[in-house]
Amino acid sequence: MRNLNSSIYIRLASANMKNNWKTYIPYIFTAILTVMMYYIMDSLSQNGSVKEENVQLILNYACRIIVVFSVIFLFYTNSFLIKRRKKEIGVYNILGMGKRHIAKMLTIETIFTAIVSVAAGLALGVAFSKLMWLVLLRILHYDVGMNFEVSAAAMVRTLVLFGVIFAMTLCYNLLQIRLANPVELLRGSNQGEKEPKTKWVLTLFGILALGIGYYIALTTESPIAALEAFFLAVICVVLGTYALFIAGSIALLKMLRKNKKYYYKMKHFTAISGMIYRMKQNAVGLANICILSTMVLVMVSTTVSLYVGMEDVLKTRFPHEIAITKYKTNAEDEERIREIVVEETEKNEVEITDELEYHIAALSAVKEGTHFFLTDQGSYGTKNVCEFYMILQEDYNRMESDDMSLAPDEVIVYTTEKALYGKNTIQIDDQTYRVAKELKSMKLEPKNASRIVEGYYVIFADEAPIQAFLQSVSENSSLQEEWKQRSYAMQHKWSFDLKGKEKDCTAATEGMQGRITNEIGDSVYESREMSRGSFYSLYGSLLFIGIYLGFLFLMATVLIIYYKQISEGYDDKERYQIMQKVGMSKREVRSSIRSQILTVFFLPLVVAIIHIAVAFKVITKLLAVLNLVNVPLFLSCTIATVVVFAIFYGIVFGMTAKEYYRIVN
C-alpha cells in the first residue's frame, strides 16, 4: 500500500463519496447554500451605494452572524460525516492502508467538497444576489438609493472564509484518525452504546438555569429592565436546555422505565430502552434543534410583527402628524413659527386639526419614594431614573379644557405608568409640594407602554419654581455653556394634524420643514410622513435579516434532523433485525419505531414552543422600545409563525423518517 499512486487516492475518494452519498450530498448541498447566503449578505453589506446608516449597520451585523454560524454549523455537520466514516476507515486501516494514506484520501475528499461547495455557492450567490437586492429594496420601499453590483471583494472574502473552514474541518478529521486505533475506528459509530449514568447534579443545574431564565422573562415589567435582563435570560435558557437534554432526558427516560404500566408495552419497551442507551450522543443534537427552532420562531415573529405593524409604530412614535419644538423659547420665535405654519397651510389649502401647544421643561430625576432628585438629562445609569417634565398651569388648562387654580405650594401630578403615583405630597430636590390632583389620563401623553423609563408630569402654578429648578441643575451640570442654555430652559412645543388632500398636506409639510429649519434657530421639526422612509429602512432591514437568518437556521435544523434520522437508522438497524429474529413482527417494529422517533424528534419542537411562550412577555417589552405596543398583533404573528413552522417541521420530519424506515427495514 506504500506505493499507491495519486490516481488510486482519487478513485478511492470518489468511490467513498459515491457510497456515502446519503450523508455527503446533503452536506455539500447545505455547504453550497451557506456559501451562497454568506456571499449575498457580504456583497449587500459592503454595497457602497447604501447611504442609510441603519440598513448598513444591520446588514454588517447579519454578515458577522453568518460567519459565526458557518464555522459552527459546518464543523457540527462534519462531525456526523466523520462518525459515519470511522468504521469504514477502520476497515481500510486493518486491510493495510496506513494512516498517512487515509489522510491523503480524506484530503482529496475535503478538497473536492470544498471546490464544489465554494464554486457552486459563489455561482448561485452571484445569480441570486440581484433577486435578494430587489427583495430588500421592495421591503425598504426603494428608499435607500441602493445600486446592484457584483462584488469581487465579497468573492475573495468568501473564498478565504470557507477555505479556512474546510481546512479546519480537515485538520479535525485527520486528528481524529491519528489519535484513534483501528479497534476504536471500527466501533466509532457505535460509541456511547452503553447505559449512561443519571447525572442528577447536571439535571438540577438545568432545572435551576431554566427556572431562572423563565423567572426573569415572566417577572420583567419595564422595557429598560427587559433590555438589561433579556440576554441573561437567554443564556440561562440555553444552558438549561442543553443540561436538561443531556442529563434530564436520561433521568426522565429512566423514570419512565420504572413505570411498569407504561414501560412493559411492546412499542414503549424497545423505544425507551433504545433511547436510554444512545441519548448521551443524541442529546446535544436534540438541544441544537430546539435552540435553532426557538431562534427561528423569535426572529421571524418579531420582525414580521414590526413590519406589519408599521402604522401602529409610526402613530406611537408620532402621536400627531407634525411636531415642532423650539428650544430656549421666546415670544418672538413662537410668533414667527405660528406665521410660517399659517402661511403654508393657507397656501396649500389644508387645515390644522387636533393641535396641542404648550411650554415644558424636561429633566431627568432619580425617584426614591416621594422624593425626586433632579439630574443632568440622559443620566440613565441609575435603576430608579425617570423623565421629569414641568408644565405651566395655564398650558395645562388650555390643553385639558380645565379651570384648575393652584396655590404656589400645590402641583398636579401625572405618571405615564399604569400604576398611579398615589401620594399626597411630592418632594423635588429640597422643595416639597402638596399634590392637589393626580391625573389618570392626559392628552399630552397617554399611558405609554413604549417608554424605556417612567415619565412624570408635574404642573405648577407659575414659571418661577420651574426656572429655579432649571437653574439649579444647570449650575451642577458638566455640559458646555451653549448646551446648558439649550437643555435647561423652557421649550415651546406645538403638535397638530393636517386635514386636506394628501398631495396638499405633503406640500405644506415640506414647506413648513424647509422654512422652520432655515428661519428658526435651535428648533426641531418632526413629521410622521417624512419619517416613514427611515422607519421602513430600519424595520424593513430587520424583516429582511429576520427572514434571511431564519431560513439559514431552518436549513441547519433540517440538516440536523436528517442526519439524526440517518444516524438513528443505522444504529437501530441491527437491533431491530435481532428483535424480528426473536419473534417481533414487522408491525410491532414499525409501532416501536414510530413511538421512538415521535418522542425524540418532536420533543425539541415542543420545548421550543414552550420557550417562546414563556418569553412572550419580555419580547413584548423589547418591542415596546421599538414603539410596537400592539400586543394582539405580535400574538397573531407568533401563533402564525409557530403553526407554519410546525407544519414545515412535520413535513421535513415525515420525509426524513421515510429514509429511517428504509434503512431499518
C-alpha angles and dihedrals in degrees: 000000000000094000097051109146124224094257091063090053090051092049091047092049091048093048092047093052091046092050091047096043093130089068102028099050095056090044093052091043093053091043088055091050091047091051091047094049093046092051092048093050093044093050092048093047092050095044105132093210094065103108099167107096095205092053093049093047093051093046091050091048091050090050091056091049090054091051092055091042093050093053095047096039098048091045091050095048090044088059089061090052096049091045092056091045098051096086092048091048090048089056090051089051094050091048089059107270108136123227089250090060091045088051090054091049092050090046091055091048091050093047091050092048091047094048094048094044097046096040095047092040093053092045091052090042092057091044095050100033092087090051090052089046090054091046090051092049090048092052091046091049091242092285103128101071092231123168125204118246138166105233118217090184090056089051091053092048090048092051092049095045098049093037088059092045094051090045090053093049089050091052089049092051093047090050090051091052094044095052096044127080122220093262092053090048091052089052094039097107092047098050112132093036093135130088109272122222120250107256101207094173092056090043092053090046089053092050091047095047092046090046092052092048092048092046092053091048094048099043101043108112110168128057092234090053088049090054091052097042103036098084092044089052091048092051092049093049093048093049091044092049093052093044093049094046092047100041107006094056091055091048090049093049091050090050089052089049089056090054097087096190090057101033100048095068118105098240094042096043097059095035097052095041090051094047093049092056096050103028091099092067095034099048097078091051091050091048090050090052090050095049093045091048091051091050092051092049094047097044097046097042095048098044093044092049091049092051097042090046094051094123091051089049092051093047091049092049094040110031088179128038092239131028124182121191124189114192119211088012130204135182094254095056092044091054091047091052089050091051092050093049093048093047094050095045093048093045092053094038098239130133132229113235138174095014130178121195124177148135119247142174116211123202139151122247139186109228120214109170106298093345121097118192109199115224142172115299113265096025093139099150094099120085095224096047118134138175112256122203126187121200135181120249093234091055091048093050091050094049096043097035089237132141099211115159115198130197117229090259095046131087140178115232131204128174126196091218121097091240116074124240087240100187131119095220138035126200118207111190102309097339123094123203134186115239103235093180139358117212121222092197138011132194090220092066126355120214098300122211092178095068119116091205134017119275125215124192117197120188117207131197093237143357099261099087091043092055090047092054092046091050092049094052092043092055091054095043124108093209122117115266096255091052091047091055091049099042101039101049137086115279128210115220127187122177129173147148128245126229120203143067114336095241091048092050090049092050092048091048093051092045093052093047094051095047098042092046092050102035104034116060124212094019137125125215117196127185127185093212095046090049093051093089094054091048092050090049091053101041093033091056089047089053091049092050092043093055093039095051090037089059091047093052090043089055089052091050092051093050093048090050090049094049091047091052091049092045092047091048094055092043093050098041097085093039094054092044088057090048091054091049091056093051109281110140124228089246091055090046091052092047091050092048091049092051092049099047094042090053096045104037101039093047093080091052092050092049091047090054090049089051094053092043091055092043092050095094097049091045090055088055091052091048088052088062086059089051097255106129097154098113095175089056092052090046091053092048091048094050091046091049092049092048094048092045092048091051091048091045090052093049092049091046092050092050094048092042089062089060089050092054091046092054095045094047 
